[in-house]
Amino acid sequence: MRRLLATYADVMDRVSVFVGQGCSVLFFACIGVSALEVVMRYGFDRPTVWSTELAMTLCASAWVLAVGYVTERHRHISITMIETLISPRLWHVFRLLQMLISAGAILVLTIALWGPAVKALRHVEYSGTALNSIQPTYLKVLLVVGCILYLLQLAANVIRWAHGTEGESAGGH
C-alpha cells in the first residue's frame, strides 16, 4: 500500500508540474494579446472588442490550473516567521494541519462550485460583452477542475508528509 501511495504522489507531482509549466504559455499569450491591443488601440485607433475578455480568460485559466504546481512546490504565500520561532518537529505538525485545513476548505469550495458548473454546462452562459463568448461557462467549469487538481495535489503532499519524503517530489525541489 505504501508503494502504491508513493506512486500516486509521484504521478500527481508530475501531472501538476506538467500542467503548471504549460500554464506559462497562457501568461505569455496574455502578454501578446495585451500588446496587440495597445498597438491596435493607440497605433491604429482600432481597438479590438475581444482582447480584454481573452486576456482575462487566459490569465484566469493559468491562475486556476497552476494551483497544483504551486502546491507541489510549496510556493503558496505564507508567513515564515512562525517557522523560525518553533521547533522543526512542531513546524512539521503545522504543515500537516495546514494541508488538512486547505483540503477541507477546497472540498467545501468544490461542492459549492459543482452545482453552478453543471448548470452552466446544461445551459451555456454567455458573457454579454461585444464578443459574447462562453467565458462564464468555461470559467465555472475550470474552477471545479482547478479545485480537483488542488485536492489531488494536497493528497500527494499529505502522502509525502506521512512517508517523511516531503521535498522529494517529482519536481526535485
PDB file of C-alpha atoms in Angstrom:
ATOM      1  CA  MET A   1       0.000   0.000   0.000  1.00  0.00           C
ATOM      2  CA  ARG A   2       2.856   2.368   0.853  1.00  0.00           C
ATOM      3  CA  ARG A   3       4.368   1.797  -2.594  1.00  0.00           C
ATOM      4  CA  LEU A   4       1.016   2.448  -4.296  1.00  0.00           C
ATOM      5  CA  LEU A   5       0.573   5.721  -2.403  1.00  0.00           C
ATOM      6  CA  ALA A   6       4.130   6.776  -3.224  1.00  0.00           C
ATOM      7  CA  THR A   7       3.476   6.012  -6.895  1.00  0.00           C
ATOM      8  CA  TYR A   8       0.283   8.103  -6.754  1.00  0.00           C
ATOM      9  CA  ALA A   9       2.234  11.004  -5.211  1.00  0.00           C
ATOM     10  CA  ASP A  10       4.913  10.751  -7.928  1.00  0.00           C
ATOM     11  CA  VAL A  11       2.339  10.669 -10.734  1.00  0.00           C
ATOM     12  CA  MET A  12       0.347  13.551  -9.261  1.00  0.00           C
ATOM     13  CA  ASP A  13       3.515  15.604  -8.837  1.00  0.00           C
ATOM     14  CA  ARG A  14       4.357  15.042 -12.498  1.00  0.00           C
ATOM     15  CA  VAL A  15       0.837  15.991 -13.600  1.00  0.00           C
ATOM     16  CA  SER A  16       0.952  19.172 -11.506  1.00  0.00           C
ATOM     17  CA  VAL A  17       4.358  20.154 -12.870  1.00  0.00           C
ATOM     18  CA  PHE A  18       3.298  19.446 -16.463  1.00  0.00           C
ATOM     19  CA  VAL A  19       0.081  21.454 -16.168  1.00  0.00           C
ATOM     20  CA  GLY A  20       1.757  24.248 -14.215  1.00  0.00           C
ATOM     21  CA  GLN A  21       4.577  24.667 -16.678  1.00  0.00           C
ATOM     22  CA  GLY A  22       2.089  24.517 -19.525  1.00  0.00           C
ATOM     23  CA  CYS A  23       0.271  27.462 -17.968  1.00  0.00           C
ATOM     24  CA  SER A  24       3.287  29.663 -18.609  1.00  0.00           C
ATOM     25  CA  VAL A  25       2.273  29.646 -22.279  1.00  0.00           C
ATOM     26  CA  LEU A  26      -1.105  31.104 -21.292  1.00  0.00           C
ATOM     27  CA  PHE A  27       0.569  34.003 -19.478  1.00  0.00           C
ATOM     28  CA  PHE A  28       2.813  34.607 -22.488  1.00  0.00           C
ATOM     29  CA  ALA A  29      -0.243  34.582 -24.780  1.00  0.00           C
ATOM     30  CA  CYS A  30      -1.931  37.098 -22.479  1.00  0.00           C
ATOM     31  CA  ILE A  31       1.059  39.420 -22.846  1.00  0.00           C
ATOM     32  CA  GLY A  32       0.842  39.058 -26.617  1.00  0.00           C
ATOM     33  CA  VAL A  33      -2.895  39.778 -26.690  1.00  0.00           C
ATOM     34  CA  SER A  34      -2.435  42.808 -24.420  1.00  0.00           C
ATOM     35  CA  ALA A  35       0.433  44.151 -26.538  1.00  0.00           C
ATOM     36  CA  LEU A  36      -1.628  43.695 -29.693  1.00  0.00           C
ATOM     37  CA  GLU A  37      -4.485  45.633 -28.100  1.00  0.00           C
ATOM     38  CA  VAL A  38      -2.150  48.527 -27.209  1.00  0.00           C
ATOM     39  CA  VAL A  39      -0.845  48.665 -30.782  1.00  0.00           C
ATOM     40  CA  MET A  40      -4.351  48.417 -32.279  1.00  0.00           C
ATOM     41  CA  ARG A  41      -5.840  50.995 -29.903  1.00  0.00           C
ATOM     42  CA  TYR A  42      -3.090  53.611 -29.823  1.00  0.00           C
ATOM     43  CA  GLY A  43      -1.188  52.892 -33.022  1.00  0.00           C
ATOM     44  CA  PHE A  44      -4.093  52.399 -35.408  1.00  0.00           C
ATOM     45  CA  ASP A  45      -7.040  53.795 -33.414  1.00  0.00           C
ATOM     46  CA  ARG A  46      -8.793  50.440 -33.949  1.00  0.00           C
ATOM     47  CA  PRO A  47      -9.335  48.835 -30.540  1.00  0.00           C
ATOM     48  CA  THR A  48     -10.459  45.222 -30.537  1.00  0.00           C
ATOM     49  CA  VAL A  49     -13.688  44.012 -28.962  1.00  0.00           C
ATOM     50  CA  TRP A  50     -12.156  40.731 -27.845  1.00  0.00           C
ATOM     51  CA  SER A  51      -8.723  41.386 -26.353  1.00  0.00           C
ATOM     52  CA  THR A  52      -9.725  42.282 -22.783  1.00  0.00           C
ATOM     53  CA  GLU A  53     -12.020  39.293 -22.421  1.00  0.00           C
ATOM     54  CA  LEU A  54      -9.452  36.954 -23.953  1.00  0.00           C
ATOM     55  CA  ALA A  55      -6.641  38.295 -21.745  1.00  0.00           C
ATOM     56  CA  MET A  56      -8.776  37.839 -18.620  1.00  0.00           C
ATOM     57  CA  THR A  57      -9.690  34.304 -19.657  1.00  0.00           C
ATOM     58  CA  LEU A  58      -6.078  33.365 -20.380  1.00  0.00           C
ATOM     59  CA  CYS A  59      -4.838  34.740 -17.037  1.00  0.00           C
ATOM     60  CA  ALA A  60      -7.708  33.179 -15.096  1.00  0.00           C
ATOM     61  CA  SER A  61      -7.082  29.822 -16.773  1.00  0.00           C
ATOM     62  CA  ALA A  62      -3.386  29.900 -15.942  1.00  0.00           C
ATOM     63  CA  TRP A  63      -4.037  31.008 -12.365  1.00  0.00           C
ATOM     64  CA  VAL A  64      -6.631  28.296 -11.721  1.00  0.00           C
ATOM     65  CA  LEU A  65      -4.769  25.455 -13.424  1.00  0.00           C
ATOM     66  CA  ALA A  66      -1.379  26.276 -11.872  1.00  0.00           C
ATOM     67  CA  VAL A  67      -2.647  25.681  -8.321  1.00  0.00           C
ATOM     68  CA  GLY A  68      -1.433  22.069  -8.308  1.00  0.00           C
ATOM     69  CA  TYR A  69       2.032  23.197  -9.403  1.00  0.00           C
ATOM     70  CA  VAL A  70       2.175  25.887  -6.718  1.00  0.00           C
ATOM     71  CA  THR A  71       1.046  23.339  -4.122  1.00  0.00           C
ATOM     72  CA  GLU A  72       3.547  20.727  -5.284  1.00  0.00           C
ATOM     73  CA  ARG A  73       6.342  23.304  -4.989  1.00  0.00           C
ATOM     74  CA  HIS A  74       5.103  24.622  -1.606  1.00  0.00           C
ATOM     75  CA  ARG A  75       5.104  28.125  -3.074  1.00  0.00           C
ATOM     76  CA  HIS A  76       1.889  29.490  -1.627  1.00  0.00           C
ATOM     77  CA  ILE A  77       2.142  32.801   0.141  1.00  0.00           C
ATOM     78  CA  SER A  78       2.997  32.031   3.759  1.00  0.00           C
ATOM     79  CA  ILE A  79       4.164  33.672   6.930  1.00  0.00           C
ATOM     80  CA  THR A  80       7.503  32.011   7.562  1.00  0.00           C
ATOM     81  CA  MET A  81       8.233  33.878  10.774  1.00  0.00           C
ATOM     82  CA  ILE A  82       6.374  31.183  12.715  1.00  0.00           C
ATOM     83  CA  GLU A  83       8.676  28.554  11.238  1.00  0.00           C
ATOM     84  CA  THR A  84      11.694  30.338  12.716  1.00  0.00           C
ATOM     85  CA  LEU A  85      10.097  30.596  16.158  1.00  0.00           C
ATOM     86  CA  ILE A  86       9.087  26.979  16.721  1.00  0.00           C
ATOM     87  CA  SER A  87      10.854  23.648  16.637  1.00  0.00           C
ATOM     88  CA  PRO A  88      11.182  21.748  13.335  1.00  0.00           C
ATOM     89  CA  ARG A  89       9.068  18.953  14.783  1.00  0.00           C
ATOM     90  CA  LEU A  90       6.201  21.322  15.658  1.00  0.00           C
ATOM     91  CA  TRP A  91       6.530  23.008  12.259  1.00  0.00           C
ATOM     92  CA  HIS A  92       6.195  19.559  10.665  1.00  0.00           C
ATOM     93  CA  VAL A  93       2.893  19.081  12.517  1.00  0.00           C
ATOM     94  CA  PHE A  94       1.757  22.576  11.468  1.00  0.00           C
ATOM     95  CA  ARG A  95       2.438  21.639   7.826  1.00  0.00           C
ATOM     96  CA  LEU A  96       0.025  18.727   8.148  1.00  0.00           C
ATOM     97  CA  LEU A  97      -2.602  20.928   9.788  1.00  0.00           C
ATOM     98  CA  GLN A  98      -2.213  23.469   7.003  1.00  0.00           C
ATOM     99  CA  MET A  99      -2.713  20.791   4.337  1.00  0.00           C
ATOM    100  CA  LEU A 100      -5.746  19.278   6.081  1.00  0.00           C
ATOM    101  CA  ILE A 101      -7.386  22.682   6.614  1.00  0.00           C
ATOM    102  CA  SER A 102      -6.673  23.563   2.974  1.00  0.00           C
ATOM    103  CA  ALA A 103      -8.175  20.278   1.802  1.00  0.00           C
ATOM    104  CA  GLY A 104     -11.302  20.854   3.884  1.00  0.00           C
ATOM    105  CA  ALA A 105     -11.741  24.396   2.578  1.00  0.00           C
ATOM    106  CA  ILE A 106     -11.176  23.373  -1.041  1.00  0.00           C
ATOM    107  CA  LEU A 107     -13.546  20.425  -0.682  1.00  0.00           C
ATOM    108  CA  VAL A 108     -16.273  22.796   0.537  1.00  0.00           C
ATOM    109  CA  LEU A 109     -15.469  25.193  -2.329  1.00  0.00           C
ATOM    110  CA  THR A 110     -15.618  22.345  -4.862  1.00  0.00           C
ATOM    111  CA  ILE A 111     -19.011  21.248  -3.569  1.00  0.00           C
ATOM    112  CA  ALA A 112     -20.259  24.848  -3.731  1.00  0.00           C
ATOM    113  CA  LEU A 113     -18.976  25.290  -7.298  1.00  0.00           C
ATOM    114  CA  TRP A 114     -20.259  21.954  -8.597  1.00  0.00           C
ATOM    115  CA  GLY A 115     -23.918  22.970  -8.998  1.00  0.00           C
ATOM    116  CA  PRO A 116     -23.255  26.228 -10.868  1.00  0.00           C
ATOM    117  CA  ALA A 117     -20.750  24.465 -13.140  1.00  0.00           C
ATOM    118  CA  VAL A 118     -23.209  21.696 -14.034  1.00  0.00           C
ATOM    119  CA  LYS A 119     -25.975  24.273 -14.574  1.00  0.00           C
ATOM    120  CA  ALA A 120     -23.693  26.306 -16.843  1.00  0.00           C
ATOM    121  CA  LEU A 121     -22.880  23.191 -18.865  1.00  0.00           C
ATOM    122  CA  ARG A 122     -26.559  22.355 -19.308  1.00  0.00           C
ATOM    123  CA  HIS A 123     -27.456  25.899 -20.343  1.00  0.00           C
ATOM    124  CA  VAL A 124     -24.411  27.624 -21.783  1.00  0.00           C
ATOM    125  CA  GLU A 125     -23.913  31.089 -20.334  1.00  0.00           C
ATOM    126  CA  TYR A 126     -22.529  33.937 -22.412  1.00  0.00           C
ATOM    127  CA  SER A 127     -20.554  36.963 -21.277  1.00  0.00           C
ATOM    128  CA  GLY A 128     -22.902  39.619 -22.654  1.00  0.00           C
ATOM    129  CA  THR A 129     -19.953  41.625 -23.962  1.00  0.00           C
ATOM    130  CA  ALA A 130     -19.342  42.644 -27.577  1.00  0.00           C
ATOM    131  CA  LEU A 131     -17.546  39.316 -28.032  1.00  0.00           C
ATOM    132  CA  ASN A 132     -20.317  37.449 -26.184  1.00  0.00           C
ATOM    133  CA  SER A 133     -18.120  34.422 -25.515  1.00  0.00           C
ATOM    134  CA  ILE A 134     -18.919  31.429 -23.327  1.00  0.00           C
ATOM    135  CA  GLN A 135     -16.420  32.711 -20.748  1.00  0.00           C
ATOM    136  CA  PRO A 136     -18.815  32.339 -17.752  1.00  0.00           C
ATOM    137  CA  THR A 137     -19.489  28.686 -18.561  1.00  0.00           C
ATOM    138  CA  TYR A 138     -15.826  27.986 -19.249  1.00  0.00           C
ATOM    139  CA  LEU A 139     -14.610  29.618 -16.029  1.00  0.00           C
ATOM    140  CA  LYS A 140     -17.234  27.934 -13.837  1.00  0.00           C
ATOM    141  CA  VAL A 141     -16.160  24.525 -15.100  1.00  0.00           C
ATOM    142  CA  LEU A 142     -12.478  25.446 -14.941  1.00  0.00           C
ATOM    143  CA  LEU A 143     -12.772  26.449 -11.283  1.00  0.00           C
ATOM    144  CA  VAL A 144     -14.063  22.970 -10.451  1.00  0.00           C
ATOM    145  CA  VAL A 145     -11.196  21.402 -12.430  1.00  0.00           C
ATOM    146  CA  GLY A 146      -8.698  23.614 -10.587  1.00  0.00           C
ATOM    147  CA  CYS A 147     -10.167  22.658  -7.210  1.00  0.00           C
ATOM    148  CA  ILE A 148      -9.917  18.969  -8.076  1.00  0.00           C
ATOM    149  CA  LEU A 149      -6.285  19.378  -9.170  1.00  0.00           C
ATOM    150  CA  TYR A 150      -5.591  21.186  -5.898  1.00  0.00           C
ATOM    151  CA  LEU A 151      -7.219  18.438  -3.830  1.00  0.00           C
ATOM    152  CA  LEU A 152      -5.343  15.710  -5.688  1.00  0.00           C
ATOM    153  CA  GLN A 153      -2.024  17.505  -5.162  1.00  0.00           C
ATOM    154  CA  LEU A 154      -2.796  18.122  -1.493  1.00  0.00           C
ATOM    155  CA  ALA A 155      -3.392  14.372  -1.142  1.00  0.00           C
ATOM    156  CA  ALA A 156       0.010  13.725  -2.737  1.00  0.00           C
ATOM    157  CA  ASN A 157       1.623  16.217  -0.345  1.00  0.00           C
ATOM    158  CA  VAL A 158      -0.023  14.556   2.659  1.00  0.00           C
ATOM    159  CA  ILE A 159       1.267  11.178   1.458  1.00  0.00           C
ATOM    160  CA  ARG A 160       4.768  12.633   1.206  1.00  0.00           C
ATOM    161  CA  TRP A 161       4.385  14.150   4.682  1.00  0.00           C
ATOM    162  CA  ALA A 162       3.285  10.790   6.124  1.00  0.00           C
ATOM    163  CA  HIS A 163       6.151   8.962   4.424  1.00  0.00           C
ATOM    164  CA  GLY A 164       8.655  11.580   5.556  1.00  0.00           C
ATOM    165  CA  THR A 165       9.568  12.397   1.961  1.00  0.00           C
ATOM    166  CA  GLU A 166       8.292  15.982   1.740  1.00  0.00           C
ATOM    167  CA  GLY A 167      10.536  17.896  -0.618  1.00  0.00           C
ATOM    168  CA  GLU A 168      11.418  14.801  -2.652  1.00  0.00           C
ATOM    169  CA  SER A 169       8.700  15.208  -5.257  1.00  0.00           C
ATOM    170  CA  ALA A 170       8.983  14.733  -8.995  1.00  0.00           C
ATOM    171  CA  GLY A 171       9.783  18.428  -9.319  1.00  0.00           C
ATOM    172  CA  GLY A 172      13.036  17.906  -7.476  1.00  0.00           C
ATOM    173  CA  HIS A 173      12.796  20.959  -5.216  1.00  0.00           C
TER     174      HIS A 173
END
